[in-house]
Amino acid sequence: GENVEQHPSTLSVQEGDSAVIKCTYSDSASNYFPWYKQELGKRPQLIIDIRSNVGEKKDQRIAVTLNKTAKHFSLHITETQPEDSAVYFCAASIGNQGGKLIFGQGTELSVKP
Amino acid sequence: DTEVTQTPKHLVMGMTNKKSLKCEQHMGHRAMYWYKQKAKKPPELMFVYSYEKLSINESVPSRFSPECPNSSLLNLHLHALQPEDSALYLCASSSDRGEYEQYFGPGTRLTVT
């Protein structure tokens, strides 16, 4: 079946450093790739997304890149701050099942001051 | 209103009880979702409603019964649950079914005793 692999499972960086989280998906019909941030005890919050007709998208300190040929996409956070500490989930749409997202297993990011 | 709301925030129920979870959005979204999330795991899709009709059921046991009374409301009726059903139940909505941004509610933390 379709799946999304996410790496690393944990990531610890120093404040001000960059953080990169990578995901690989299996469904070649996937066209939509959102990223969610979930702080402890809170809801998953959509922070950025990308569609298959775009290779890169940026929003302030956050960027996402997509390589459709290799079926992988990555989240880049620059100038990390302690408030970036959270679990980050990537997801990919399933091509023939409108509305269904497959999530990666999550990356627990810790930003040390 | 740009939020998805859920009630109650916490629920403790016995295995013989019947209870309901409620979700509401006033963003005019026509697709609504129920997810189940265990600790340190990604959200797992349970049901998708599109234009108030059930469009995806991810082989969820019949002790979980969804209902969409109107375009703004989504309920999840619970009956004869098992302790392993204890989890965070998240509702989400999107403008339409398909590859659209999904916005999550804060969730209901369910404990089955």
Short mmCIF file of C-alpha atoms in Angstrom, two decimals:
data_model
loop_
_atom_site.label_atom_id
_atom_site.label_comp_id
_atom_site.label_asym_id
_atom_site.label_seq_id
_atom_site.Cartn_x
_atom_site.Cartn_y
_atom_site.Cartn_z
CA GLY A 1 0.00 0.00 0.00
CA GLU A 2 0.89 3.66 -0.08
CA ASN A 3 3.26 4.93 2.58
CA VAL A 4 5.36 7.93 3.58
CA GLU A 5 8.73 7.52 5.26
CA GLN A 6 10.04 10.39 7.37
CA HIS A 7 13.57 10.94 8.71
CA PRO A 8 15.00 11.59 11.18
CA SER A 9 12.65 10.56 14.00
CA THR A 10 14.39 12.96 16.39
CA LEU A 11 16.47 16.04 15.66
CA SER A 12 18.27 18.28 18.11
CA VAL A 13 19.78 21.58 16.97
CA GLN A 14 21.24 24.65 18.58
CA GLU A 15 19.23 27.86 18.42
CA GLY A 16 20.07 29.70 15.21
CA ASP A 17 21.05 26.56 13.31
CA SER A 18 19.08 25.12 10.40
CA ALA A 19 16.95 21.97 10.57
CA VAL A 20 16.06 19.67 7.68
CA ILE A 21 13.44 16.92 7.72
CA LYS A 22 13.06 14.55 4.77
CA CYS A 23 10.14 12.48 3.52
CA THR A 24 9.79 9.89 0.78
CA TYR A 25 6.44 8.80 -0.65
CA SER A 26 5.38 5.80 -2.69
CA ASP A 27 2.27 6.88 -4.65
CA SER A 28 3.32 8.39 -7.98
CA ALA A 29 -0.16 9.97 -8.24
CA SER A 30 0.39 12.08 -5.08
CA ASN A 31 0.11 15.79 -5.91
CA TYR A 32 -0.26 17.55 -2.57
CA PHE A 33 2.28 17.57 0.27
CA PRO A 34 1.46 19.42 3.51
CA TRP A 35 3.61 19.79 6.61
CA TYR A 36 2.10 19.98 10.09
CA LYS A 37 3.62 21.15 13.36
CA GLN A 38 2.21 19.69 16.56
CA GLU A 39 3.21 21.09 19.93
CA LEU A 40 2.67 18.95 23.00
CA GLY A 41 -1.03 18.66 23.82
CA LYS A 42 -2.09 20.79 20.85
CA ARG A 43 -3.65 20.29 17.45
CA PRO A 44 -1.60 19.64 14.30
CA GLN A 45 -1.11 23.02 12.65
CA LEU A 46 -0.56 23.37 8.91
CA ILE A 47 2.66 25.34 8.46
CA ILE A 48 3.38 25.01 4.74
CA ASP A 49 2.36 22.89 1.79
CA ILE A 50 3.46 22.30 -1.78
CA ARG A 51 1.81 20.95 -4.90
CA SER A 52 3.41 18.84 -7.58
CA ASN A 53 3.60 21.64 -10.15
CA VAL A 54 6.04 23.56 -7.92
CA GLY A 55 9.58 22.60 -6.93
CA GLU A 56 10.05 24.91 -3.97
CA LYS A 57 8.00 27.15 -1.72
CA LYS A 58 9.13 29.55 0.99
CA ASP A 59 7.40 31.29 3.87
CA GLN A 60 9.76 33.38 6.00
CA ARG A 61 12.08 30.90 7.82
CA ILE A 62 10.35 27.83 6.44
CA ALA A 63 10.81 26.28 3.00
CA VAL A 64 9.72 23.06 1.37
CA THR A 65 11.32 21.42 -1.66
CA LEU A 66 9.81 18.68 -3.83
CA ASN A 67 11.51 16.26 -6.19
CA LYS A 68 8.70 14.41 -7.99
CA THR A 69 11.08 12.21 -9.96
CA ALA A 70 12.72 10.90 -6.81
CA LYS A 71 9.43 11.04 -4.85
CA HIS A 72 10.84 12.97 -1.96
CA PHE A 73 10.19 16.29 -0.29
CA SER A 74 11.92 18.13 2.52
CA LEU A 75 11.19 20.77 5.13
CA HIS A 76 13.89 23.36 5.83
CA ILE A 77 13.76 25.62 8.88
CA THR A 78 16.40 28.33 9.09
CA GLU A 79 17.46 30.39 12.13
CA THR A 80 15.70 27.98 14.47
CA GLN A 81 14.18 29.28 17.70
CA PRO A 82 13.15 27.42 20.88
CA GLU A 83 9.49 27.89 19.91
CA ASP A 84 10.15 25.75 16.82
CA SER A 85 10.45 22.75 19.18
CA ALA A 86 7.59 20.38 18.32
CA VAL A 87 6.76 17.23 16.39
CA TYR A 88 6.63 17.78 12.63
CA PHE A 89 4.60 15.52 10.33
CA CYS A 90 4.86 15.37 6.57
CA ALA A 91 1.97 14.01 4.53
CA ALA A 92 1.13 13.10 0.95
CA SER A 93 -2.22 12.94 -0.78
CA ILE A 94 -3.40 9.62 -2.18
CA GLY A 95 -4.02 10.05 -5.88
CA ASN A 96 -7.35 8.27 -6.32
CA GLN A 97 -8.88 8.86 -2.89
CA GLY A 98 -9.82 12.50 -2.67
CA GLY A 99 -9.15 13.96 0.76
CA LYS A 100 -7.04 11.11 2.06
CA LEU A 101 -3.60 12.02 3.41
CA ILE A 102 -0.90 9.54 4.38
CA PHE A 103 1.27 10.88 7.20
CA GLY A 104 4.91 10.22 7.97
CA GLN A 105 5.78 8.94 11.44
CA GLY A 106 6.88 12.35 12.67
CA THR A 107 10.10 14.12 13.65
CA GLU A 108 10.56 15.42 17.16
CA LEU A 109 12.56 18.64 16.81
CA SER A 110 14.29 20.08 19.83
CA VAL A 111 15.89 23.53 19.59
CA LYS A 112 18.28 24.20 22.45
CA PRO A 113 18.81 27.81 23.53
CA ASP B 1 -14.74 32.21 12.22
CA THR B 2 -11.59 30.46 11.01
CA GLU B 3 -11.42 27.63 13.52
CA VAL B 4 -12.56 24.08 13.95
CA THR B 5 -13.95 23.50 17.43
CA GLN B 6 -14.47 20.23 19.27
CA THR B 7 -16.32 19.24 22.44
CA PRO B 8 -15.69 17.90 24.95
CA LYS B 9 -11.96 18.47 25.48
CA HIS B 10 -11.67 15.40 27.69
CA LEU B 11 -13.92 12.37 28.04
CA VAL B 12 -13.68 9.36 30.33
CA MET B 13 -16.10 6.55 29.62
CA GLY B 14 -16.68 2.98 30.63
CA MET B 15 -16.83 0.14 28.16
CA THR B 16 -20.64 -0.05 28.39
CA ASN B 17 -21.27 3.68 28.00
CA LYS B 18 -22.60 5.56 24.98
CA LYS B 19 -21.15 9.00 24.32
CA SER B 20 -20.74 11.42 21.43
CA LEU B 21 -17.98 13.71 20.23
CA LYS B 22 -18.90 16.92 18.45
CA CYS B 23 -17.08 18.99 15.86
CA GLU B 24 -18.11 22.31 14.35
CA GLN B 25 -16.73 24.65 11.69
CA HIS B 26 -18.12 27.86 10.24
CA MET B 27 -15.67 28.33 7.39
CA GLY B 28 -18.11 27.04 4.75
CA HIS B 29 -15.97 23.93 4.29
CA ARG B 30 -17.70 21.05 2.55
CA ALA B 31 -15.39 18.22 3.62
CA MET B 32 -14.95 17.06 7.22
CA TYR B 33 -12.79 14.33 8.69
CA TRP B 34 -12.34 12.23 11.82
CA TYR B 35 -8.84 11.12 12.78
CA LYS B 36 -7.54 9.06 15.69
CA GLN B 37 -4.12 9.86 17.14
CA LYS B 38 -2.18 7.77 19.63
CA ALA B 39 0.67 9.28 21.63
CA LYS B 40 3.78 10.02 19.56
CA LYS B 41 2.10 8.72 16.39
CA PRO B 42 0.68 10.48 13.33
CA PRO B 43 -3.06 11.03 12.90
CA GLU B 44 -4.87 8.04 11.36
CA LEU B 45 -7.83 8.74 9.11
CA MET B 46 -11.12 7.19 10.22
CA PHE B 47 -13.88 8.84 8.15
CA VAL B 48 -14.32 11.48 5.45
CA TYR B 49 -17.57 13.33 4.79
CA SER B 50 -18.07 15.31 1.61
CA TYR B 51 -21.17 17.48 1.18
CA GLU B 52 -22.67 15.77 4.24
CA LYS B 53 -22.30 12.28 2.76
CA LEU B 54 -19.88 9.64 3.99
CA SER B 55 -17.26 9.16 1.28
CA ILE B 56 -14.47 7.26 3.05
CA ASN B 57 -14.66 4.75 5.91
CA GLU B 58 -11.24 3.36 6.71
CA SER B 59 -12.64 0.01 7.88
CA VAL B 60 -13.40 1.47 11.30
CA PRO B 61 -15.15 -0.87 13.79
CA SER B 62 -18.91 -0.32 14.06
CA ARG B 63 -18.57 0.80 17.69
CA PHE B 64 -17.61 4.15 16.10
CA SER B 65 -20.55 5.70 14.23
CA PRO B 66 -20.14 9.03 12.43
CA GLU B 67 -22.93 11.44 11.62
CA CYS B 68 -23.03 14.70 9.68
CA PRO B 69 -26.31 16.49 10.54
CA ASN B 70 -25.44 19.54 8.41
CA SER B 71 -22.54 21.15 6.60
CA SER B 72 -21.13 22.71 9.78
CA LEU B 73 -21.43 19.82 12.21
CA LEU B 74 -19.82 16.42 12.52
CA ASN B 75 -20.49 13.94 15.31
CA LEU B 76 -18.82 10.70 16.31
CA HIS B 77 -21.02 8.37 18.34
CA LEU B 78 -19.21 5.94 20.60
CA HIS B 79 -20.60 2.69 22.01
CA ALA B 80 -19.05 -0.34 23.70
CA LEU B 81 -15.51 0.93 23.28
CA GLN B 82 -12.39 -0.95 24.34
CA PRO B 83 -9.48 0.42 26.42
CA GLU B 84 -7.30 0.36 23.29
CA ASP B 85 -9.65 2.98 21.77
CA SER B 86 -8.23 5.52 24.23
CA ALA B 87 -6.63 8.22 22.09
CA LEU B 88 -6.89 11.82 20.90
CA TYR B 89 -9.77 12.15 18.42
CA LEU B 90 -9.21 14.96 15.95
CA CYS B 91 -11.70 16.54 13.62
CA ALA B 92 -10.55 18.40 10.52
CA SER B 93 -12.17 20.27 7.67
CA SER B 94 -11.21 21.42 4.19
CA SER B 95 -12.93 23.60 1.61
CA ASP B 96 -13.71 20.56 -0.52
CA ARG B 97 -12.78 16.91 -0.74
CA GLY B 98 -9.52 16.40 -2.59
CA GLU B 99 -6.11 18.02 -2.38
CA TYR B 100 -7.07 20.94 -0.18
CA GLU B 101 -5.64 22.25 3.07
CA GLN B 102 -7.03 20.38 6.07
CA TYR B 103 -7.43 22.35 9.30
CA PHE B 104 -7.58 20.45 12.56
CA GLY B 105 -9.62 21.05 15.69
CA PRO B 106 -8.03 20.81 19.16
CA GLY B 107 -9.19 17.23 19.64
CA THR B 108 -11.02 15.27 22.32
CA ARG B 109 -8.80 13.27 24.67
CA LEU B 110 -10.74 10.02 25.20
CA THR B 111 -10.00 7.54 27.97
CA VAL B 112 -11.88 4.23 28.05
CA THR B 113 -11.85 2.51 31.43
#
